[in-house]
Tab-separated table of C-alpha atoms in Angstrom:
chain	number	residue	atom	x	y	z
A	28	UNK	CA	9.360	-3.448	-1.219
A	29	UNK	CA	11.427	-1.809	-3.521
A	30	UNK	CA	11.814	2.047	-3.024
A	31	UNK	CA	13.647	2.872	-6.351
A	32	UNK	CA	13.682	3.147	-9.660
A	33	UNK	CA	16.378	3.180	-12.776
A	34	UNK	CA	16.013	5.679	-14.895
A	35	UNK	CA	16.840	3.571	-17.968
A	36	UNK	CA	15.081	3.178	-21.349
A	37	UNK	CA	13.644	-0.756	-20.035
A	38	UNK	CA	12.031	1.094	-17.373
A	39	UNK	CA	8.279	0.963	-17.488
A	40	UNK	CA	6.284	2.793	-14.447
A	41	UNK	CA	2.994	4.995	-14.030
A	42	UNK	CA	3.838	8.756	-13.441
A	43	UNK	CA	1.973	8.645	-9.830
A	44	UNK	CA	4.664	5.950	-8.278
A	45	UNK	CA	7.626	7.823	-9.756
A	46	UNK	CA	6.316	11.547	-10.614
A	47	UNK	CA	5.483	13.409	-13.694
A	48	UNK	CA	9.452	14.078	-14.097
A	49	UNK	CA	10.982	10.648	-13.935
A	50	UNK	CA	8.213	9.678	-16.578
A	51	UNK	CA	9.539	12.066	-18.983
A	52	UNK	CA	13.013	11.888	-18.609
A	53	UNK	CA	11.943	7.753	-19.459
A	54	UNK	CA	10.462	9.331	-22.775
A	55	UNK	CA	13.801	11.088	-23.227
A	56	UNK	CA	16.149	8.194	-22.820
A	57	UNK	CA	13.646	6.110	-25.364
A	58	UNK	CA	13.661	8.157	-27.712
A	59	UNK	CA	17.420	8.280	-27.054
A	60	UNK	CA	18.038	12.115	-26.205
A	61	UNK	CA	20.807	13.093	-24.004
A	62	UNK	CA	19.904	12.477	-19.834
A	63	UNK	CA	22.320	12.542	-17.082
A	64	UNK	CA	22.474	9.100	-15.264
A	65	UNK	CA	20.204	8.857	-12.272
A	66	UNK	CA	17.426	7.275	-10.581
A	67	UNK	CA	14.099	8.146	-8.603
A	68	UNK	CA	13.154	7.464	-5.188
A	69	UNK	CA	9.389	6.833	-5.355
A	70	UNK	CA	6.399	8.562	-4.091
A	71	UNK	CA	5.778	5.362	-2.299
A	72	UNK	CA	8.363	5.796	-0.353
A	73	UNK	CA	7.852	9.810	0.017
A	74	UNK	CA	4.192	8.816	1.485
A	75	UNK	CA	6.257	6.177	3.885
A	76	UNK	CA	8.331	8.948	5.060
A	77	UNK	CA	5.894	11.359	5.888
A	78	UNK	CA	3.404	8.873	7.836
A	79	UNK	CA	6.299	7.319	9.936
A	80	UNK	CA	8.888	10.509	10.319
A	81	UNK	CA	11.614	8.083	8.886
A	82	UNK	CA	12.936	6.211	5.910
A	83	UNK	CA	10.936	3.241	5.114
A	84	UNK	CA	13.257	-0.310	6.282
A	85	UNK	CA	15.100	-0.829	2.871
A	86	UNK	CA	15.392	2.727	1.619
A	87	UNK	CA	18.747	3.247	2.966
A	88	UNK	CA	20.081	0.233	1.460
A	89	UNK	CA	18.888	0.791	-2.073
A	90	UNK	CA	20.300	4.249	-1.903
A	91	UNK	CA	23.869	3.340	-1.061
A	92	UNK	CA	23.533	0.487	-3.713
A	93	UNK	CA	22.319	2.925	-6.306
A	94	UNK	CA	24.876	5.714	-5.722
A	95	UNK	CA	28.155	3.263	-5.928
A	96	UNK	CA	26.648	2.017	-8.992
A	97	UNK	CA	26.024	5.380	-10.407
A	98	UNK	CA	29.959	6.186	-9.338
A	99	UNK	CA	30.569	3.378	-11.084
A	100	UNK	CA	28.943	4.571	-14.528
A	101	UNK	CA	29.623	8.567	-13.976
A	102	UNK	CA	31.336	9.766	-16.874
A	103	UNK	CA	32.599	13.419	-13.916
A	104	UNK	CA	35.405	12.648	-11.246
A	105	UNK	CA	34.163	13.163	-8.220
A	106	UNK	CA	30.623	12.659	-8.713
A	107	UNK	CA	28.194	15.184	-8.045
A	108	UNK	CA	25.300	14.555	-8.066
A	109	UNK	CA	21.480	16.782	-8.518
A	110	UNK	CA	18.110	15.972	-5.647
A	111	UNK	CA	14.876	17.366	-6.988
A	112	UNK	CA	11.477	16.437	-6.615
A	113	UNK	CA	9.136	15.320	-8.625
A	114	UNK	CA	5.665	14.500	-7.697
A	115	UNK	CA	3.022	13.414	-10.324
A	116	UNK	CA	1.613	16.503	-10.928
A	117	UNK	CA	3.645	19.691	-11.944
A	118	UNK	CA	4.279	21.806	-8.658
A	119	UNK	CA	7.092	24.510	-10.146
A	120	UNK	CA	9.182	25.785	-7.749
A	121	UNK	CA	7.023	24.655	-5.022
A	122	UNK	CA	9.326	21.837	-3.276
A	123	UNK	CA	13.237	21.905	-2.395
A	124	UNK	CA	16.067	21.225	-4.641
A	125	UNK	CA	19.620	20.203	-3.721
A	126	UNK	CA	22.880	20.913	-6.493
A	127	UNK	CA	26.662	19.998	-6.169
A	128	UNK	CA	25.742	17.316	-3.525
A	129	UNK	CA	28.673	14.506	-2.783
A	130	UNK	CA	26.784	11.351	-3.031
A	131	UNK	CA	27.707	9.690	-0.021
A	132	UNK	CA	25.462	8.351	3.245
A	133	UNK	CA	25.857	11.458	5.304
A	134	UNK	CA	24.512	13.800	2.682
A	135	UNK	CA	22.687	11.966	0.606
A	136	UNK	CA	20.125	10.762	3.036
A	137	UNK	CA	19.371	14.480	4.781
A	138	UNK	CA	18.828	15.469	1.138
A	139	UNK	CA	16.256	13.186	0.133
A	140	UNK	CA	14.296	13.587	3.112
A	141	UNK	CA	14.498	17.816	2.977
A	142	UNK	CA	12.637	16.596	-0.385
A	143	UNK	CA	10.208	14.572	0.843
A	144	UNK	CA	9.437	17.287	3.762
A	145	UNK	CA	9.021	20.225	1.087
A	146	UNK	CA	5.887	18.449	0.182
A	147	UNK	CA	4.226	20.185	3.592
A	148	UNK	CA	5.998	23.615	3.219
A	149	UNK	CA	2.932	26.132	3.541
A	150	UNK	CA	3.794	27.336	-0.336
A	151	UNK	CA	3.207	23.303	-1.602
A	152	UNK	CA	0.162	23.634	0.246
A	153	UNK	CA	-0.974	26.632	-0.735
A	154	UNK	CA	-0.607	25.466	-4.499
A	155	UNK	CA	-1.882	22.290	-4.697
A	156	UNK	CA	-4.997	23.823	-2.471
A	157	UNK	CA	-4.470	26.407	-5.631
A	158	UNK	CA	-4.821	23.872	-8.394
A	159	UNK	CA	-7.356	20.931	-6.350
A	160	UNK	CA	-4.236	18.680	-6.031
A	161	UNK	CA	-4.620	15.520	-3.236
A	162	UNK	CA	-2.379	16.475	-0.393
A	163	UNK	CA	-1.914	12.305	-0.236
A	164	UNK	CA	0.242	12.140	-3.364
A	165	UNK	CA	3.380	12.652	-1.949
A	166	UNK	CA	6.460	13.251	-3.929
A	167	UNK	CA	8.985	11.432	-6.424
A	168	UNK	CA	12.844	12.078	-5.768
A	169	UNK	CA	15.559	12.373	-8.351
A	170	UNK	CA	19.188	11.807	-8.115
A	171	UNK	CA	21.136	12.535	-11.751
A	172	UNK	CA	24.308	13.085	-12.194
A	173	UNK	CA	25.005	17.156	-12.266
A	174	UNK	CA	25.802	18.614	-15.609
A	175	UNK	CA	27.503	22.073	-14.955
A	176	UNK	CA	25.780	25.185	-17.076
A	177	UNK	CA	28.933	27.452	-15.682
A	178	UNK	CA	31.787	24.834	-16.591
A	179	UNK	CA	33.064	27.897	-18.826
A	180	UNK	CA	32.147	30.122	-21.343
A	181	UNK	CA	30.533	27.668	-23.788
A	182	UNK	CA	27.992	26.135	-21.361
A	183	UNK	CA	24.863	27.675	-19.852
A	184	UNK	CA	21.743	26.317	-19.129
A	185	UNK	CA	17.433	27.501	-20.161
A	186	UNK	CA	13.897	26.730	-20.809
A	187	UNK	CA	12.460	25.959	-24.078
A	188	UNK	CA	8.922	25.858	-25.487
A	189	UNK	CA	8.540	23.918	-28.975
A	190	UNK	CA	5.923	26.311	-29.533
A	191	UNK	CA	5.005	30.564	-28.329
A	192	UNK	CA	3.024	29.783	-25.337
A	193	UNK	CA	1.757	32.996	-25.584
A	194	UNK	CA	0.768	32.683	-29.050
A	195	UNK	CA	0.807	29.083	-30.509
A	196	UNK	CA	3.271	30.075	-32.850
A	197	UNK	CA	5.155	27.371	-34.052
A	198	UNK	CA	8.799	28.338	-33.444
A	199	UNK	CA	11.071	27.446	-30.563
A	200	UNK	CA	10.817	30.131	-27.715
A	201	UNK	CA	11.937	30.583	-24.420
A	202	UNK	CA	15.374	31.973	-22.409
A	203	UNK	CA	18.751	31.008	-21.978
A	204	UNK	CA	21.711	31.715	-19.835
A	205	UNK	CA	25.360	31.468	-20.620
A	206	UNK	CA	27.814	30.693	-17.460
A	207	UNK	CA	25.111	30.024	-15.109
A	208	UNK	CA	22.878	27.143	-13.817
A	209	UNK	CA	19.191	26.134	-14.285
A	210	UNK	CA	17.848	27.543	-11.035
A	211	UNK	CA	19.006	30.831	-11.977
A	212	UNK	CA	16.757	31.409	-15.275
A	213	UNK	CA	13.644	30.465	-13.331
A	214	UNK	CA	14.531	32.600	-10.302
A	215	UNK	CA	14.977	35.435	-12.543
A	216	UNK	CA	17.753	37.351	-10.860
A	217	UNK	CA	19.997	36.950	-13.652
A	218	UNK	CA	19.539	38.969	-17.540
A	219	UNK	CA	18.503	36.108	-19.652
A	220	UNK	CA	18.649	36.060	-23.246
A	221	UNK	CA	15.906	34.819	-25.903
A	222	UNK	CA	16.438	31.386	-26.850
A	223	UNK	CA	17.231	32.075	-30.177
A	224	UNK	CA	20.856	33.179	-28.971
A	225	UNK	CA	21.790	29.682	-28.807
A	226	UNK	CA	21.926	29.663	-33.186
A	227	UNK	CA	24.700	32.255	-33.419
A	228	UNK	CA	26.628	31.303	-30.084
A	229	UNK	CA	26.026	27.549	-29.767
A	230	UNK	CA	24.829	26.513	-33.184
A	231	UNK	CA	25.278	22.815	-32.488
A	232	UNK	CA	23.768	23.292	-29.131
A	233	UNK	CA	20.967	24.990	-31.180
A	234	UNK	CA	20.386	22.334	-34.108
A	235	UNK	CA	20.202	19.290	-31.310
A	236	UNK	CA	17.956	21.498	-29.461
A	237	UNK	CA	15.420	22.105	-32.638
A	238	UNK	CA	15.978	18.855	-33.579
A	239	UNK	CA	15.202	17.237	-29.890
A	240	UNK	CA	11.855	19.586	-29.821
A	241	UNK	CA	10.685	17.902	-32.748
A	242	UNK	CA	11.368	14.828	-32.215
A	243	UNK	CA	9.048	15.285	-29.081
A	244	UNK	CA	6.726	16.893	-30.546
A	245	UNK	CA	6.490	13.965	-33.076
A	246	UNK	CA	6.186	11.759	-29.762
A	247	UNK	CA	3.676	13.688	-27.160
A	248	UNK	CA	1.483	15.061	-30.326
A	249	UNK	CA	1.744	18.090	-28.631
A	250	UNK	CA	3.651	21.520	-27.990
A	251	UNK	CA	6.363	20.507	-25.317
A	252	UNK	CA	8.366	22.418	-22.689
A	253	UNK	CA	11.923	21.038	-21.909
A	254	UNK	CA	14.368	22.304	-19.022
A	255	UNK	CA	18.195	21.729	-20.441
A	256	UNK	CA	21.843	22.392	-19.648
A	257	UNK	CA	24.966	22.717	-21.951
A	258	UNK	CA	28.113	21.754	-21.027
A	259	UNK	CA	31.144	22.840	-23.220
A	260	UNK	CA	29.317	22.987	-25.808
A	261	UNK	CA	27.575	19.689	-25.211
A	262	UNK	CA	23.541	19.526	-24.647
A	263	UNK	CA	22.030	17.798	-21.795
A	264	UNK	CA	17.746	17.527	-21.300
A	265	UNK	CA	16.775	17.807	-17.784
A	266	UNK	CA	12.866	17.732	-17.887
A	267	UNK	CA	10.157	17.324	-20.869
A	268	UNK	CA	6.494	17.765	-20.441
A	269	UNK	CA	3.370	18.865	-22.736
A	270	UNK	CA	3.273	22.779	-23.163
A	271	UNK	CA	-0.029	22.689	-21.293
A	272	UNK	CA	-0.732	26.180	-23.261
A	273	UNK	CA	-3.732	28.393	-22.349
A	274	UNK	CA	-6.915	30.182	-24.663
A	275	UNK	CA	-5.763	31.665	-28.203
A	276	UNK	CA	-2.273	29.715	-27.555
A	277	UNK	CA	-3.955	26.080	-27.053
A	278	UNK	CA	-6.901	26.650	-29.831
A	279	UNK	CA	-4.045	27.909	-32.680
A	280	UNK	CA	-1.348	24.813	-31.446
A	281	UNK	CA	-4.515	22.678	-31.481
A	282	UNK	CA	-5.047	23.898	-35.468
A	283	UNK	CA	-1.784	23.927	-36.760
A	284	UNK	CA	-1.355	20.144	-34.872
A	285	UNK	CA	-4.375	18.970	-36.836
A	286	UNK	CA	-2.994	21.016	-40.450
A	287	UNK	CA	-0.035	19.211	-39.595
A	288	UNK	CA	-1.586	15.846	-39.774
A	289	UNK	CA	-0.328	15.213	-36.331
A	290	UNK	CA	-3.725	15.172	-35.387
A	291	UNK	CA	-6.987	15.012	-36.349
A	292	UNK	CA	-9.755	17.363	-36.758
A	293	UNK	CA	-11.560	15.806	-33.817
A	294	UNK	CA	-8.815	15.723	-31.825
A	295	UNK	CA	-7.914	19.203	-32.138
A	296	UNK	CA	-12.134	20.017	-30.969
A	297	UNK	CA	-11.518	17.645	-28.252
A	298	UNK	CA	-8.031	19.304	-26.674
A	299	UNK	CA	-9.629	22.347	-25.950
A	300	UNK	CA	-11.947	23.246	-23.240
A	301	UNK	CA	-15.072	25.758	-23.462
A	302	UNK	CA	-12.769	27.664	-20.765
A	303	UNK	CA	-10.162	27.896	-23.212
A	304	UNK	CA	-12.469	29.352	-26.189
A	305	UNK	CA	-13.309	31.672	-23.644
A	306	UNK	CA	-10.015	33.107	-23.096
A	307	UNK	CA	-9.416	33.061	-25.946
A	308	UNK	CA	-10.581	36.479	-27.187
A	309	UNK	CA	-7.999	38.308	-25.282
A	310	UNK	CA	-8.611	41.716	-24.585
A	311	UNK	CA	-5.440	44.195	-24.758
A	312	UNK	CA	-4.748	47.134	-23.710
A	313	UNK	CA	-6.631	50.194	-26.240
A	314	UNK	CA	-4.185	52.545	-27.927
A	315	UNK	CA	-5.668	55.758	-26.838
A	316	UNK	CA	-3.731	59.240	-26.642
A	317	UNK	CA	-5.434	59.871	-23.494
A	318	UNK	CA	-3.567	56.218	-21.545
A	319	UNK	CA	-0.678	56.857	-19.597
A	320	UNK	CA	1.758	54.031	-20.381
A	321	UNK	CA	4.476	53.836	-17.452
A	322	UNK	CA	6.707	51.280	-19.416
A	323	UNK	CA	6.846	47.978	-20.702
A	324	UNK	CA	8.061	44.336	-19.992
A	325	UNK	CA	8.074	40.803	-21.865
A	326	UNK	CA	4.523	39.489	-21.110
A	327	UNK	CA	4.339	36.545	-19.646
A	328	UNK	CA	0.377	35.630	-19.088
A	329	UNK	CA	-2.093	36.670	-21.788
A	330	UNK	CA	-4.962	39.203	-20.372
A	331	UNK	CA	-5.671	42.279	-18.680
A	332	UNK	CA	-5.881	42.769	-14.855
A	333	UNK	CA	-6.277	46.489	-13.285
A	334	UNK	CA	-5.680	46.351	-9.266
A	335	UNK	CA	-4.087	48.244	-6.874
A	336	UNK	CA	-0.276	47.911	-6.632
A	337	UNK	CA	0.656	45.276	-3.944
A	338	UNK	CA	4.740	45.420	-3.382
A	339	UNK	CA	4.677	42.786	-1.028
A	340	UNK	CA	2.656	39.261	-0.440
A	341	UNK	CA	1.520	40.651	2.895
A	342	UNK	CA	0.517	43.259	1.777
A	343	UNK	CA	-1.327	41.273	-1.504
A	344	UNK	CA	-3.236	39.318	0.846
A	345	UNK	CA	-4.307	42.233	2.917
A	346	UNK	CA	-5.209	44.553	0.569
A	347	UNK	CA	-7.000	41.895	-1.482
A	348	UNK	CA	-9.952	41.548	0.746
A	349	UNK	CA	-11.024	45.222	-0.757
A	350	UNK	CA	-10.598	44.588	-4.198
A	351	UNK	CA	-8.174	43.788	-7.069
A	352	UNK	CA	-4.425	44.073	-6.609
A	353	UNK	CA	-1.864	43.506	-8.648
A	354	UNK	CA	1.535	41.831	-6.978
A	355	UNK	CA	5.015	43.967	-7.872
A	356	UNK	CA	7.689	42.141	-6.918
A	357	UNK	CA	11.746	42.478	-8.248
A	358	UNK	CA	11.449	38.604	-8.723
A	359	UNK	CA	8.560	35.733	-7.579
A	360	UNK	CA	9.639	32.844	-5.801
A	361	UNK	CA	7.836	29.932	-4.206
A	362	UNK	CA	7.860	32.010	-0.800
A	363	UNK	CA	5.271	34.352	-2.267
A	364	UNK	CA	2.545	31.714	-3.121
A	365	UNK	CA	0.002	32.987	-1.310
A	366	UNK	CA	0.124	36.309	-2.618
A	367	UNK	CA	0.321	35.348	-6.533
A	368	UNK	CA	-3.000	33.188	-5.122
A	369	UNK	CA	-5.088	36.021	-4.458
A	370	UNK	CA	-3.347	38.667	-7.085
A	371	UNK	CA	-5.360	40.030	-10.004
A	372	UNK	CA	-2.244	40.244	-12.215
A	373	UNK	CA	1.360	40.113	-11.374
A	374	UNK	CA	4.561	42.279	-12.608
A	375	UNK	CA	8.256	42.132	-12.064
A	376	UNK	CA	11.263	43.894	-12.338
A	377	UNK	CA	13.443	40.710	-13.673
A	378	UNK	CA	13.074	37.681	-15.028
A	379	UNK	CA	11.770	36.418	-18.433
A	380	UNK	CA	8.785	33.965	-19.994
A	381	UNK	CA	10.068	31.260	-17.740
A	382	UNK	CA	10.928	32.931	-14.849
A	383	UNK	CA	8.768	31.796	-11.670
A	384	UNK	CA	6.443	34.580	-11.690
A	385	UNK	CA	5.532	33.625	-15.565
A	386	UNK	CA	5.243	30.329	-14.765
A	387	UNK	CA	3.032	30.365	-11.675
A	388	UNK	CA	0.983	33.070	-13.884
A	389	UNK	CA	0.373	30.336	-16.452
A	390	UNK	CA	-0.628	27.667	-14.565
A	391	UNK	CA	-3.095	30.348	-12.713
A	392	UNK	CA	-4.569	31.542	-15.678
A	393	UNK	CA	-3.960	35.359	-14.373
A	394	UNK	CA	-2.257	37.915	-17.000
A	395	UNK	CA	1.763	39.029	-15.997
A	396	UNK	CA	4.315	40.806	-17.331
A	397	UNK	CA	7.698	40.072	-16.489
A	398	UNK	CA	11.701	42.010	-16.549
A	399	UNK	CA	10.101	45.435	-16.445
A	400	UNK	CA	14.035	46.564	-16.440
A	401	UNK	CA	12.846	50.255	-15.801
A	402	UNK	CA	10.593	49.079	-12.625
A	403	UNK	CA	12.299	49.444	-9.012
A	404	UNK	CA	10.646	48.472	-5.891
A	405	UNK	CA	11.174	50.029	-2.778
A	406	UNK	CA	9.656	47.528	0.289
A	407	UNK	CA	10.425	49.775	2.889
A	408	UNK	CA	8.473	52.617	1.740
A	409	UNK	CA	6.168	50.752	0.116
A	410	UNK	CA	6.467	52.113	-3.230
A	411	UNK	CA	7.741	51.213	-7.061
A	412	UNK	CA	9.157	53.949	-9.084
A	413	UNK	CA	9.402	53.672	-12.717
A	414	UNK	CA	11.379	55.977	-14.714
A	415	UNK	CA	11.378	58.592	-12.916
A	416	UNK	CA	7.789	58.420	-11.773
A	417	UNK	CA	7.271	57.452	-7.633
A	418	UNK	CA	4.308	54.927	-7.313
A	419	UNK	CA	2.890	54.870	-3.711
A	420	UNK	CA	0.957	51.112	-2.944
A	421	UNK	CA	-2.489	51.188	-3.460
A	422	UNK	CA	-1.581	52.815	-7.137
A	423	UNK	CA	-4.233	51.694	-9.709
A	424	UNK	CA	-2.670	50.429	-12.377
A	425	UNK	CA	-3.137	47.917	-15.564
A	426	UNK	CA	-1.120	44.925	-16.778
A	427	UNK	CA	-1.135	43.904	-20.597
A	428	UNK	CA	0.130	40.242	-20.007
A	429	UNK	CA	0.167	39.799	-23.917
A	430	UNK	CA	2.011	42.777	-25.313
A	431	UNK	CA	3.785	43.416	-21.683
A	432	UNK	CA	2.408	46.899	-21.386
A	433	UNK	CA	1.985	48.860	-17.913
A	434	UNK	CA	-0.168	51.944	-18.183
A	435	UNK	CA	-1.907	54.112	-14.777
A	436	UNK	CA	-5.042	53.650	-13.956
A	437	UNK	CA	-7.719	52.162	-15.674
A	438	UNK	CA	-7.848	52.155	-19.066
A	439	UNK	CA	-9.717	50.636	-22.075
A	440	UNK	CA	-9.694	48.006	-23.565
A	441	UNK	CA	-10.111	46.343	-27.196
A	442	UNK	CA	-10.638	42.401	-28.092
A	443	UNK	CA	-9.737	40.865	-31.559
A	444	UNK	CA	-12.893	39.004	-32.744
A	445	UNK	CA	-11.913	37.860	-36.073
A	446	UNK	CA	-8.523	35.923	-36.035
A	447	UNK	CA	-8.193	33.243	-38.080
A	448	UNK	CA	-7.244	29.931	-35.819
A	449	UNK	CA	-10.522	30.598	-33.046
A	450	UNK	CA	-12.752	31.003	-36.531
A	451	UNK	CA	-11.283	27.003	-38.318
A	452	UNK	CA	-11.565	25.698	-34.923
A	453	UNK	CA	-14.822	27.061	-34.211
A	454	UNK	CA	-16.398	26.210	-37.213
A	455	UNK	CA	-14.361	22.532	-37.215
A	456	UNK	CA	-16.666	22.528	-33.637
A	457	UNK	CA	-19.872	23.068	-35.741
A	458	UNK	CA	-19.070	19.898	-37.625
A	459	UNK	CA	-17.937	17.722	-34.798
A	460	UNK	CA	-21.082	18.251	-33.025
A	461	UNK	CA	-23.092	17.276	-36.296
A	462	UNK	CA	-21.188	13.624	-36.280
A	463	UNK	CA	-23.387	10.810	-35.257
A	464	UNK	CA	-22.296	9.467	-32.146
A	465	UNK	CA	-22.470	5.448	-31.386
């Protein structure tokens, strides 16, 4: 059996043998955007791994073949090279990821395997119990060539959404980091800077960027998320999938697609959900005199939550049992799954719309607000201090994950009935259901 894959523009395979990942960075290369050289280890032989305890007979083999040939094609001297995973369905942040790694047999083979065994770390679990994902499915590997975001001081590296994901509003959005690497804007420890920083710093970097989003939005008929790196001023794509947007975002991407003639009417109906026309009345927080408002961050996850303030997952998980509670945290990461599981709402100090936190609040459907910069946390007493107000855990408080407002207590709240998207697409609903059906 063959364990690996090219990633080259010939190569044809379904997203469960080589992950979700792979199978977009194949839709990159077709459509001829800018990929490091790699290739992906397959679930197949992920699954292989974690029934026997050992590389399947032939995996060892095709990875020494593959990395002399990618030495052979490497544009960098030494190669280094990138290990992520990749499984079929997204997982963000759930599973390992190895940078700067010398391609050769003694590292290359631990690395792929610390891969494959991140698919059992309690936080993988804990997510894909999270989101009904089959604990079978095992994981893709990639190995690309690396592409350095801190080569110098025209190179950096961010996330970019086509589209708001907050919104639907169709302009480019998301963060980006100069002199650092990709892990770094979703860990959040590092200022980031709005996307849009890239036209007066990086204009070229900008123009392929805008231009690449397009293009993939022609091609996935859809809002789209890309992961990228520039290197001296020269623009690499590291991931692409569909926005997968949520409530007033998906219904007004879902109009402006079908106004667009990217779509049709139907289509548009047929995206959304009933869950999604749900959520999409947001409610926000009221503008009363009588609200305190502690501060504000970028928000991250449309909604309100009000819970009690949480500054730790242990203590999330415990306090959660008697009611809401809303997670504080200076940063998210994949080690405090279980507490953004059982979290009404979720705010941090750093980190911006694609931080961790903001992602894992998306795919959750639960409102956050992210890089609260006036928001400390203090662990050991188990308090947050804003400003110069001392919060003591077990605080009531309430998020605005739309606006990105914090205010004590509980406070009221007001919901937009009449904007203009929900109305088309509702009444475009009206007339789909009148449609004889064959």
């Amino acid at each position: 059996m063959k364990w690996l894959r090219e990633l080259t523009p010939d190569t044809r395979e379904d997203p469960g043998l080589i992950g979700a990942k792979a199978h977009g960075l194949l839709d990159l290369h077709r459509l001829g955007l800018p990929v490091p050289a790699g290739f992906v280890v397959t679930t197949e032989a992920c699954r292989a791994f974690l029934r026997d305890g050992h590389f399947p007979d032939g995996l060892r083999d095709e990875l020494t073949a593959a990395t002399r040939t990618l030495e052979e094609t490497a544009g960098s001297s030494p190669l280094t090279v990138s290990v992520r995973s990749g499984a079929g369905v997204s997982m963000p942040g759930m599973m390992d990821t190895i940078l700067n790694l010398r391609p050769t047999a003694e590292q290359l083979e631990p690395a792929v395997e610390a891969v494959f065994a991140s698919w059992e770390t309690p936080r993988a679990r804990t997510y894909r119990e999270l989101h009904g994902i089959d604990h079978d499915l095992g994981t893709a590997v990639i190995v690309q060539e690396m592409v350095y975001g801190d080569r110098d001081d025209r190179s950096g590296t961010g996330v970019a959404f086509s589209r708001n994901p907050n919104t639907g509003e169709p302009a480019p959005f998301g963060d980006v980091l100069f002199g650092h690497q990709g892990e770094d804007v979703v860990a959040g420890t590092s200022p980031v800077l709005p996307l849009a920083g890239l036209a007066t710093r990086e204009p070229h970097v900008w123009k392929t960027l805008t231009e690449a989003l397009d293009r993939l939005e022609d091609h996935y008929r859809d809002a789209v998320y890309v992961e990228f790196t520039f290197e001296t001023g020269v623009l690499w794509l590291l991931q692409v999938r569909p926005g997968r947007f949520t409530g007033a975002a998906a219904i007004r991407v879902a109009v402006d697609l079908a106004d667009e003639g990217r779509i049709s009417r139907t289509e548009a109906v047929h995206r959304v959900s009933r869950r999604q026309v749900e959520r999409a009345r947001t409610p926000r927080i009221a503008p009363r005199p009588d609200t305190t408002l502690l501060g504000r961050g970028t928000g991250a996850c449309p909604g309100v939550a009000t819970g009690r303030i949480a500054t730790t997952t242990e203590a999330a998980r415990r306090m959660a049992a008697d009611g809401p509670v809303i997670l504080v945290r200076p940063e998210t990461s994949p080690n405090d799954m279980n507490g953004l599981a059982v979290a009404a709402g979720i705010l941090t100090a750093r980190g911006g719309p694609a931080s961790h936190a903001a992602v894992v609040a998306r795919s959750l459907g639960k409102p956050a607000v992210v890089g609260m910069g006036t928001l400390a946390i203090d662990e050991t007493n188990a308090s947050i201090t804003v400003g110069e107000r001392t919060l003591v855990e077990g605080t009531l408080v309430t998020i605005d994950g739309t606006g990105g407002e914090v205010a004590l207590g509980r406070v009221p709240t007001v919901t937009r009935e009449n904007e203009d998207h929900l109305e088309r697409f509702l009444a475009w609903t009206e007339e789909d259901a009148r449609l004889p059906r064959s």
